[in-house]
CSV table of C-alpha atoms in Angstrom, one decimal:
chain,number,residue,atom,x,y,z
A,1,MET,CA,75.5,-13.1,-44.5
A,2,MET,CA,75.9,-11.4,-41.1
A,3,LEU,CA,75.2,-8.0,-42.7
A,4,PHE,CA,72.0,-9.3,-44.4
A,5,GLU,CA,70.7,-10.7,-41.1
A,6,TRP,CA,71.5,-7.4,-39.4
A,7,ASN,CA,69.6,-5.5,-42.0
A,8,LEU,CA,66.6,-7.8,-41.5
A,9,ILE,CA,66.7,-7.3,-37.8
A,10,GLY,CA,66.7,-3.5,-38.3
A,11,PHE,CA,64.0,-3.6,-40.9
A,12,PHE,CA,61.2,-5.3,-38.9
A,13,PRO,CA,60.9,-2.6,-36.1
A,14,ILE,CA,60.7,0.1,-38.8
A,15,PHE,CA,58.1,-1.9,-40.7
A,16,HIS,CA,55.9,-2.5,-37.6
A,17,THR,CA,56.1,1.2,-36.8
A,18,TRP,CA,55.0,2.3,-40.2
A,19,LEU,CA,52.3,-0.4,-40.3
A,20,ALA,CA,50.9,0.8,-36.9
A,21,PHE,CA,50.9,4.3,-38.2
A,22,PHE,CA,48.9,3.5,-41.3
A,23,ILE,CA,46.4,1.4,-39.4
A,24,GLY,CA,45.9,4.1,-36.8
A,25,ALA,CA,45.5,6.8,-39.5
A,26,ALA,CA,43.0,4.6,-41.3
A,27,CYS,CA,41.0,4.1,-38.1
A,28,VAL,CA,41.0,7.8,-37.3
A,29,GLN,CA,39.9,8.6,-40.8
A,30,ARG,CA,37.1,6.0,-40.6
A,31,SER,CA,36.0,7.2,-37.2
A,32,PHE,CA,36.1,10.8,-38.5
A,33,GLN,CA,34.0,9.8,-41.6
A,34,GLN,CA,31.5,8.0,-39.3
A,35,SER,CA,31.2,10.9,-37.0
A,36,ASN,CA,30.9,13.2,-40.0
A,37,ASN,CA,28.1,11.0,-41.5
A,38,VAL,CA,26.2,11.1,-38.1
A,39,SER,CA,26.7,14.8,-37.7
A,40,THR,CA,25.6,15.4,-41.2
A,41,ALA,CA,22.4,13.3,-40.6
A,42,LEU,CA,21.7,15.2,-37.4
A,43,GLN,CA,22.4,18.6,-39.0
A,44,ARG,CA,20.2,17.7,-41.9
A,45,LEU,CA,17.4,16.8,-39.5
A,46,MET,CA,17.8,20.0,-37.5
A,47,ASN,CA,17.7,22.1,-40.6
A,48,ASP,CA,14.6,20.3,-41.7
A,49,ASP,CA,11.4,22.3,-40.9
A,50,GLY,CA,9.7,19.0,-39.9
A,51,SER,CA,12.4,17.9,-37.5
A,52,LYS,CA,10.0,18.2,-34.5
A,53,LEU,CA,7.3,16.3,-36.3
A,54,ARG,CA,6.8,12.6,-35.8
A,55,PRO,CA,8.4,10.1,-38.3
A,56,TYR,CA,6.1,9.2,-41.3
A,57,ASN,CA,4.2,12.5,-40.7
A,58,GLY,CA,1.1,12.4,-42.8
A,59,GLY,CA,1.6,8.7,-43.4
A,60,PRO,CA,1.2,5.5,-41.4
A,61,PRO,CA,1.4,5.7,-37.6
A,62,VAL,CA,4.8,5.4,-35.9
A,63,GLN,CA,5.0,2.2,-33.8
A,64,VAL,CA,6.5,2.7,-30.4
A,65,ASP,CA,7.4,-0.3,-28.2
A,66,LEU,CA,7.8,0.3,-24.5
A,67,GLY,CA,9.9,-1.4,-21.8
A,68,LEU,CA,9.9,-0.9,-18.1
A,69,ASP,CA,12.4,-2.1,-15.5
A,70,VAL,CA,11.3,-1.3,-11.9
A,71,GLU,CA,14.3,-0.8,-9.7
A,72,ARG,CA,12.6,-0.1,-6.4
A,73,LEU,CA,9.1,0.2,-5.0
A,74,SER,CA,9.6,2.4,-2.0
A,75,ASP,CA,6.2,3.1,-0.5
A,76,VAL,CA,2.5,2.1,-0.8
A,77,SER,CA,0.6,4.6,1.3
A,78,ALA,CA,-3.0,4.1,2.3
A,79,SER,CA,-3.3,7.6,3.9
A,80,THR,CA,-2.5,9.4,0.6
A,81,MET,CA,-3.6,6.5,-1.7
A,82,ASP,CA,-0.5,6.4,-3.9
A,83,PHE,CA,2.7,4.5,-4.4
A,84,SER,CA,6.2,5.5,-5.3
A,85,LEU,CA,8.7,3.7,-7.5
A,86,THR,CA,12.0,4.2,-9.3
A,87,MET,CA,12.3,2.7,-12.8
A,88,TYR,CA,14.0,2.6,-16.2
A,89,LEU,CA,11.6,3.5,-19.0
A,90,ARG,CA,12.7,2.5,-22.5
A,91,GLU,CA,11.1,3.5,-25.8
A,92,TYR,CA,11.8,2.0,-29.2
A,93,TRP,CA,10.8,3.4,-32.6
A,94,HIS,CA,12.1,3.8,-36.2
A,95,ASP,CA,12.9,7.2,-37.7
A,96,PRO,CA,14.3,6.9,-41.3
A,97,ARG,CA,15.5,10.5,-41.1
A,98,LEU,CA,18.2,9.4,-38.6
A,99,ALA,CA,19.6,6.7,-40.9
A,100,HIS,CA,23.4,7.1,-41.3
A,101,ASN,CA,26.3,5.3,-43.0
A,102,SER,CA,28.2,4.6,-39.8
A,103,THR,CA,28.8,0.9,-38.8
A,104,SER,CA,28.2,1.7,-35.1
A,105,HIS,CA,25.4,3.3,-33.2
A,106,LEU,CA,25.3,6.9,-32.1
A,107,ILE,CA,24.7,7.9,-28.4
A,108,LEU,CA,23.1,11.1,-27.5
A,109,GLN,CA,23.0,12.3,-23.9
A,110,GLY,CA,21.9,15.3,-21.8
A,111,LEU,CA,20.8,18.2,-23.9
A,112,ASP,CA,21.6,16.4,-27.1
A,113,VAL,CA,18.6,14.2,-26.6
A,114,ASP,CA,16.3,17.1,-27.4
A,115,MET,CA,17.8,17.3,-30.9
A,116,VAL,CA,15.6,14.5,-32.2
A,117,TRP,CA,11.9,13.7,-32.0
A,118,SER,CA,10.8,11.4,-29.2
A,119,PRO,CA,7.4,10.0,-28.2
A,120,ASP,CA,5.4,12.2,-25.7
A,121,ILE,CA,4.7,9.4,-23.2
A,122,PHE,CA,3.1,10.4,-19.9
A,123,PHE,CA,1.7,8.6,-16.9
A,124,ILE,CA,-2.0,9.0,-16.6
A,125,ASN,CA,-2.2,8.5,-12.8
A,126,GLU,CA,0.9,10.6,-12.1
A,127,LYS,CA,1.0,12.8,-9.0
A,128,SER,CA,4.7,13.8,-9.3
A,129,ALA,CA,7.7,12.5,-11.3
A,130,LYS,CA,11.3,13.5,-12.1
A,131,VAL,CA,14.2,12.4,-14.3
A,132,HIS,CA,17.3,11.8,-12.2
A,133,GLU,CA,20.1,14.3,-12.9
A,134,VAL,CA,22.9,13.3,-10.6
A,135,THR,CA,25.7,13.3,-11.6
A,136,TYR,CA,24.4,13.7,-15.2
A,137,LYS,CA,20.9,13.7,-16.6
A,138,ASN,CA,19.9,10.0,-16.7
A,139,LYS,CA,18.6,10.0,-20.3
A,140,LEU,CA,20.1,8.8,-23.5
A,141,ILE,CA,19.3,7.8,-27.0
A,142,TYR,CA,20.8,5.1,-29.2
A,143,ILE,CA,20.6,5.6,-33.0
A,144,LEU,CA,21.4,2.6,-35.2
A,145,PRO,CA,22.6,3.0,-38.8
A,146,ASN,CA,19.2,1.9,-40.2
A,147,GLY,CA,17.4,4.7,-38.2
A,148,SER,CA,16.1,2.5,-35.3
A,149,VAL,CA,16.1,4.6,-32.2
A,150,SER,CA,16.2,3.4,-28.5
A,151,MET,CA,15.7,5.9,-25.7
A,152,SER,CA,16.2,5.1,-22.0
A,153,MET,CA,15.7,7.2,-18.9
A,154,ARG,CA,15.8,6.7,-15.2
A,155,LEU,CA,13.0,8.4,-13.3
A,156,SER,CA,11.1,8.3,-10.0
A,157,ALA,CA,7.4,8.8,-9.8
A,158,THR,CA,4.5,8.9,-7.3
A,159,LEU,CA,1.4,7.4,-8.9
A,160,ALA,CA,-2.2,7.5,-7.6
A,161,CYS,CA,-3.7,4.2,-6.5
A,162,HIS,CA,-7.4,3.9,-5.6
A,163,MET,CA,-7.6,1.6,-2.7
A,164,SER,CA,-10.6,-0.3,-1.2
A,165,LEU,CA,-10.1,-0.4,2.6
A,166,GLU,CA,-13.1,-2.4,3.7
A,167,PHE,CA,-10.8,-5.2,4.9
A,168,PHE,CA,-8.0,-3.1,6.2
A,169,PRO,CA,-5.5,-4.3,7.5
A,170,MET,CA,-6.2,-7.7,6.0
A,171,ASP,CA,-6.6,-6.4,2.5
A,172,SER,CA,-4.9,-6.7,-0.8
A,173,GLN,CA,-4.6,-3.8,-3.2
A,174,THR,CA,-4.2,-3.4,-6.9
A,175,CYS,CA,-2.3,-0.4,-8.2
A,176,LYS,CA,-1.7,0.6,-11.8
A,177,ILE,CA,1.0,2.1,-14.0
A,178,GLU,CA,-0.8,3.7,-17.0
A,179,MET,CA,1.1,5.1,-19.9
A,180,SER,CA,-0.2,6.8,-23.0
A,181,SER,CA,0.7,9.4,-25.6
A,182,TYR,CA,-0.4,12.9,-24.7
A,183,ALA,CA,-1.0,14.2,-28.3
A,184,TYR,CA,-0.9,11.4,-30.8
A,185,ASN,CA,-3.9,9.2,-31.2
A,186,THR,CA,-4.0,5.7,-32.7
A,187,ALA,CA,-4.0,7.1,-36.3
A,188,GLU,CA,-0.6,8.7,-35.6
A,189,MET,CA,1.1,6.5,-33.0
A,190,THR,CA,0.6,3.0,-31.7
A,191,LEU,CA,2.0,1.8,-28.4
A,192,ASN,CA,2.8,-1.7,-27.4
A,193,LEU,CA,4.0,-3.2,-24.1
A,194,SER,CA,4.4,-6.9,-23.5
A,195,LYS,CA,4.9,-8.8,-20.2
A,196,GLU,CA,8.4,-9.9,-21.4
A,197,ASP,CA,9.4,-6.2,-21.6
A,198,VAL,CA,8.5,-5.6,-18.0
A,199,ALA,CA,11.0,-6.5,-15.2
A,200,ILE,CA,9.8,-6.4,-11.6
A,201,ASP,CA,11.4,-8.4,-8.8
A,202,THR,CA,8.6,-10.3,-7.0
A,203,ASP,CA,10.9,-10.7,-3.9
A,204,MET,CA,11.2,-6.9,-3.6
A,205,GLU,CA,10.8,-5.7,0.0
A,206,ILE,CA,8.1,-3.0,0.5
A,207,PRO,CA,7.2,-1.5,3.9
A,208,SER,CA,3.9,-3.0,5.2
A,209,PHE,CA,3.2,-4.9,1.9
A,210,LYS,CA,4.2,-8.0,0.0
A,211,PHE,CA,4.4,-7.8,-3.8
A,212,LEU,CA,2.5,-10.7,-5.4
A,213,LYS,CA,2.4,-10.4,-9.1
A,214,PHE,CA,1.8,-8.1,-12.1
A,215,GLU,CA,-0.2,-8.2,-15.3
A,216,VAL,CA,0.2,-6.2,-18.5
A,217,ASN,CA,-2.7,-4.9,-20.6
A,218,ASN,CA,-2.8,-2.9,-23.8
A,219,LYS,CA,-6.1,-1.1,-24.4
A,220,ILE,CA,-7.6,1.8,-26.4
A,221,MET,CA,-9.6,4.5,-24.8
A,222,SER,CA,-11.5,7.5,-26.2
A,223,PHE,CA,-10.8,11.0,-25.1
A,224,SER,CA,-12.4,14.2,-26.2
A,225,THR,CA,-11.5,17.8,-25.4
A,226,GLY,CA,-13.7,20.3,-27.2
A,227,GLN,CA,-13.5,19.5,-30.8
A,228,ILE,CA,-10.5,17.3,-30.5
A,229,MET,CA,-11.4,13.7,-30.3
A,230,GLY,CA,-9.6,10.4,-30.8
A,231,HIS,CA,-8.7,7.0,-29.6
A,232,PHE,CA,-5.5,6.6,-27.7
A,233,HIS,CA,-3.4,3.6,-26.9
A,234,ILE,CA,-2.9,2.9,-23.2
A,235,CYS,CA,-0.3,0.5,-21.8
A,236,GLU,CA,-1.3,-0.6,-18.3
A,237,ILE,CA,0.7,-2.6,-15.7
A,238,ARG,CA,-1.4,-3.8,-12.8
A,239,LEU,CA,0.5,-4.5,-9.6
A,240,GLU,CA,-1.0,-6.6,-6.8
A,241,PHE,CA,0.1,-6.1,-3.2
A,242,GLU,CA,-0.9,-8.0,0.0
A,243,ARG,CA,-0.7,-6.1,3.3
A,244,GLN,CA,1.4,-7.5,6.0
A,245,MET,CA,-0.7,-7.4,9.2
A,246,GLN,CA,1.9,-8.6,11.7
A,247,ALA,CA,2.6,-5.0,12.8
A,248,TYR,CA,-1.1,-4.4,13.4
A,249,LEU,CA,-1.4,-7.6,15.4
A,250,LEU,CA,1.4,-6.4,17.7
A,251,THR,CA,0.3,-2.8,17.9
A,252,VAL,CA,-3.5,-2.9,17.7
A,253,TYR,CA,-5.2,-6.3,18.0
A,254,ILE,CA,-3.2,-7.8,20.9
A,255,PRO,CA,-3.1,-4.6,23.0
A,256,SER,CA,-6.8,-4.0,22.5
A,257,CYS,CA,-7.6,-7.6,23.6
A,258,LEU,CA,-5.5,-7.1,26.7
A,259,LEU,CA,-7.4,-3.9,27.5
A,260,VAL,CA,-10.7,-5.7,27.2
A,261,THR,CA,-9.4,-8.4,29.5
A,262,ILE,CA,-8.2,-5.9,32.0
A,263,ALA,CA,-11.6,-4.3,32.0
A,264,TRP,CA,-13.1,-7.7,33.1
A,265,LEU,CA,-11.0,-7.6,36.3
A,266,SER,CA,-13.5,-5.1,37.7
A,267,PHE,CA,-15.9,-8.0,38.0
A,268,TRP,CA,-13.7,-9.5,40.7
A,269,ILE,CA,-13.5,-6.2,42.7
A,270,ASP,CA,-16.0,-5.6,45.4
A,271,ALA,CA,-18.8,-3.4,44.1
A,272,ARG,CA,-18.5,-1.2,47.2
A,273,ALA,CA,-14.9,-0.3,46.2
A,274,ALA,CA,-16.0,2.5,44.0
A,275,PRO,CA,-12.6,4.3,43.4
A,276,ALA,CA,-10.9,1.1,42.2
A,277,ARG,CA,-13.7,0.1,39.7
A,278,ILE,CA,-14.3,3.6,38.3
A,279,THR,CA,-10.6,4.2,37.8
A,280,LEU,CA,-10.2,0.9,36.0
A,281,GLY,CA,-13.2,1.4,33.8
A,282,ILE,CA,-12.5,4.9,32.8
A,283,THR,CA,-8.8,4.1,32.1
A,284,THR,CA,-9.6,1.3,29.7
A,285,VAL,CA,-12.2,3.4,27.9
A,286,LEU,CA,-9.8,6.3,27.4
A,287,THR,CA,-7.0,4.0,26.3
A,288,VAL,CA,-9.1,2.3,23.6
A,289,THR,CA,-10.4,5.8,22.5
A,290,THR,CA,-6.8,7.1,22.2
A,291,MET,CA,-5.7,4.0,20.2
A,292,THR,CA,-8.6,4.5,17.8
A,293,SER,CA,-7.8,8.1,17.2
A,294,GLY,CA,-4.1,7.2,16.5
A,295,ILE,CA,-5.1,4.7,13.9
A,296,LEU,CA,-7.6,7.0,12.2
A,297,GLU,CA,-5.0,9.7,11.8
A,298,ARG,CA,-2.9,7.5,9.6
A,299,LEU,CA,-5.8,6.5,7.3
A,300,PRO,CA,-8.0,8.5,4.9
A,301,ILE,CA,-11.5,9.4,5.8
A,302,VAL,CA,-13.9,7.0,3.9
A,303,THR,CA,-17.6,6.6,3.9
A,304,TYR,CA,-17.6,3.0,5.0
A,305,ALA,CA,-16.4,1.0,8.0
A,306,LYS,CA,-13.0,-0.7,7.8
A,307,ALA,CA,-12.2,-4.0,9.4
A,308,ILE,CA,-10.0,-2.3,12.0
A,309,ASP,CA,-12.9,0.2,12.8
A,310,ILE,CA,-15.2,-2.7,13.5
A,311,TRP,CA,-12.6,-4.3,15.9
A,312,LEU,CA,-11.8,-1.1,17.8
A,313,ALA,CA,-15.5,-0.1,18.0
A,314,ALA,CA,-16.3,-3.6,19.5
A,315,CYS,CA,-13.4,-3.3,22.0
A,316,LEU,CA,-14.6,0.2,23.0
A,317,LEU,CA,-18.2,-1.2,23.4
A,318,PHE,CA,-17.0,-4.0,25.6
A,319,VAL,CA,-15.0,-1.8,28.0
A,320,PHE,CA,-17.8,0.7,28.1
A,321,LEU,CA,-20.3,-2.0,29.0
A,322,CYS,CA,-18.0,-3.1,31.8
A,323,LEU,CA,-18.2,0.5,33.1
A,324,LEU,CA,-22.0,0.4,32.7
A,325,GLU,CA,-22.1,-2.9,34.5
A,326,TYR,CA,-20.4,-1.3,37.5
A,327,ALA,CA,-23.0,1.5,37.5
A,328,TRP,CA,-25.7,-1.2,37.6
A,329,ALA,CA,-23.8,-3.1,40.4
A,330,ASN,CA,-23.4,0.1,42.4
A,331,TYR,CA,-27.2,0.8,42.1
A,332,LEU,CA,-27.9,-2.8,43.3
A,333,VAL,CA,-25.6,-2.2,46.3
A,334,VAL,CA,-27.5,1.0,47.2
A,335,LEU,CA,-30.8,-0.8,46.7
A,336,GLU,CA,-29.6,-3.8,48.8
A,337,GLN,CA,-28.5,-1.5,51.6
A,338,SER,CA,-31.9,0.2,51.5
A,339,ARG,CA,-33.7,-3.1,51.8
A,340,ILE,CA,-31.5,-4.1,54.8
A,341,LYS,CA,-32.4,-0.9,56.5
A,342,LYS,CA,-36.1,-1.4,55.9
A,343,ARG,CA,-35.9,-5.0,57.2
A,344,LYS,CA,-34.1,-3.9,60.3
A,345,SER,CA,-36.7,-1.2,60.9
A,346,LEU,CA,-39.5,-3.7,60.3
A,347,LYS,CA,-37.8,-6.2,62.6
A,348,SER,CA,-37.5,-3.7,65.5
A,349,THR,CA,-41.1,-2.7,65.0
A,350,LYS,CA,-42.4,-6.2,65.2
A,351,LYS,CA,-40.3,-6.8,68.4
A,352,LYS,CA,-41.9,-3.8,70.0
A,353,GLU,CA,-45.4,-5.1,69.0
A,354,ALA,CA,-44.6,-8.5,70.4
A,355,ALA,CA,-43.4,-7.0,73.7
A,356,ASN,CA,-46.6,-5.0,74.0
A,357,ASN,CA,-48.8,-8.0,73.2
A,358,GLU,CA,-48.1,-10.8,75.6
A,359,ASP,CA,-50.4,-13.2,73.7
A,360,ASN,CA,-48.4,-13.1,70.5
A,361,ASN,CA,-44.9,-14.7,70.5
A,362,PHE,CA,-42.3,-13.3,68.0
A,363,ASP,CA,-40.5,-16.0,66.2
A,364,GLU,CA,-37.0,-14.8,65.2
A,365,CYS,CA,-36.2,-18.0,63.2
A,366,SER,CA,-39.2,-17.6,60.9
A,367,GLU,CA,-38.3,-13.9,60.4
A,368,THR,CA,-34.7,-14.8,59.5
A,369,ILE,CA,-35.9,-17.4,57.0
A,370,GLU,CA,-38.3,-14.9,55.5
A,371,VAL,CA,-35.6,-12.3,55.1
A,372,GLU,CA,-33.2,-14.7,53.4
A,373,SER,CA,-35.8,-16.0,51.0
A,374,CYS,CA,-36.7,-12.4,50.1
A,375,THR,CA,-33.0,-11.7,49.5
A,376,GLU,CA,-32.7,-14.7,47.1
A,377,ARG,CA,-35.5,-13.4,45.0
A,378,HIS,CA,-33.7,-10.1,44.3
A,379,LEU,CA,-30.7,-9.5,42.0
A,380,THR,CA,-27.7,-8.4,44.0
A,381,ALA,CA,-24.4,-6.8,42.9
A,382,LEU,CA,-22.4,-10.0,43.7
A,383,ARG,CA,-24.7,-12.1,41.5
A,384,LEU,CA,-24.5,-9.6,38.7
A,385,ASP,CA,-20.6,-9.7,38.9
A,386,LYS,CA,-20.6,-13.5,38.9
A,387,MET,CA,-22.9,-13.6,35.8
A,388,SER,CA,-20.7,-10.9,34.0
A,389,ARG,CA,-17.6,-13.0,34.6
A,390,ILE,CA,-19.1,-15.6,32.3
A,391,PHE,CA,-21.2,-13.5,30.0
A,392,PHE,CA,-18.6,-11.0,28.8
A,393,PRO,CA,-15.8,-13.5,27.9
A,394,VAL,CA,-18.3,-15.7,26.1
A,395,ILE,CA,-19.8,-12.9,24.0
A,396,PHE,CA,-16.2,-11.6,23.2
A,397,ALA,CA,-15.2,-15.1,22.1
A,398,LEU,CA,-18.3,-15.4,19.9
A,399,PHE,CA,-17.4,-12.0,18.3
A,400,ASN,CA,-13.9,-13.2,17.5
A,401,LEU,CA,-15.3,-16.4,16.0
A,402,ILE,CA,-17.3,-14.3,13.6
A,403,TYR,CA,-14.9,-11.5,13.0
A,404,TRP,CA,-11.7,-13.4,11.9
A,405,PRO,CA,-13.2,-15.9,9.5
A,406,VAL,CA,-15.2,-13.1,7.7
A,407,TYR,CA,-12.4,-10.7,7.2
A,408,LEU,CA,-9.6,-13.2,6.7
A,409,TYR,CA,-11.2,-15.6,4.2
A,410,LYS,CA,-14.2,-13.8,2.7
A,411,GLY,CA,-12.0,-10.7,2.1
A,412,ASP,CA,-9.4,-12.7,0.2
A,413,VAL,CA,-12.0,-14.4,-2.0
A,414,ILE,CA,-13.7,-11.0,-2.9
A,415,LEU,CA,-10.5,-9.2,-3.7
A,416,LEU,CA,-9.0,-12.0,-5.7
A,417,SER,CA,-12.2,-12.3,-7.8
A,418,LYS,CA,-12.0,-8.5,-8.5
A,419,PHE,CA,-8.4,-8.8,-9.6
A,420,GLY,CA,-9.2,-11.7,-11.9
A,421,SER,CA,-12.2,-10.0,-13.5
A,422,LYS,CA,-10.3,-6.8,-14.5
């Protein structure tokens, strides 16, 4: 009995070892067969003269479904009118030539991706783009046993974006991602992109902008080049951005308001203090001019006036008028001094005439009253400054009451209606 139990104890380890060996051998053989089947399918496709032709060549169009996952929106530039993004582009189609007997999918990477046919998708509004290659080319293909193919790639692109800057920097912009086939028209390839296949984080942080929403459209457009003509599917993603104007408030609007206010200080300086008033006026004019030049260097040259152009032009006009006001006040000072000299000359002449004529008595009180009444009838530099202290702030306040409602509220209504109508 003890011998039998000992034999059983020694038998089980040997049995488990042989069982593991046979199972491993079966798995290796199965994997080898699957790999051999896939390799055979790829070799057969490569040897086929039509391996570079689309699936169903000469028959119905191949249907390609697209998917897009935006990883990062890095920059929306008004100066170059473009935006940059990093994304994952996915393409799905069926190629019966790639069907194999394996129970698992096949993965192709790197240079092996070029072994099979893939859709010639391109970005219509592309300025520059690249597929990432660190540390390995970020492109792969999944091939399922039934011939369904899925291709994924990670790429970065800079796309053109036409911007309307009438309301800059209180504007909203709509940029597009447009994809189409370069060679295959609707009779050979159909493209489809649904909103569910697009992933964009609405809380994504973008410099100077806030991402609001996106819309997906599928449309058909006609292109012709010489004798080649056809209708092509276009998949379009429209992105809406709203500019964050806090930075412009801190760097443009508030400083320019302070410069205009500083220019008003000249109204409280004696008109006879020419160096002080001229220095203050010229300094404010040059500062606003320099600020305007710095803003325009970062923006494209357009044929219409932007909201910030209107503001800076108004500020420049106000500080320039303050300088002109001093020129007028200085003229009134000179004129007033000339009148005083004439009055003194006239007064001395009358005194001499009264001394020579004993019958006529010269009345100094009546002469003083006459001079004062004459002075009240003329505009003086002091009166001009007092009127300017009220007139300039009131006009600037009225300008603000018109400027801000027009560009804050009317601009939003117009741009939202444009976005909704497209």
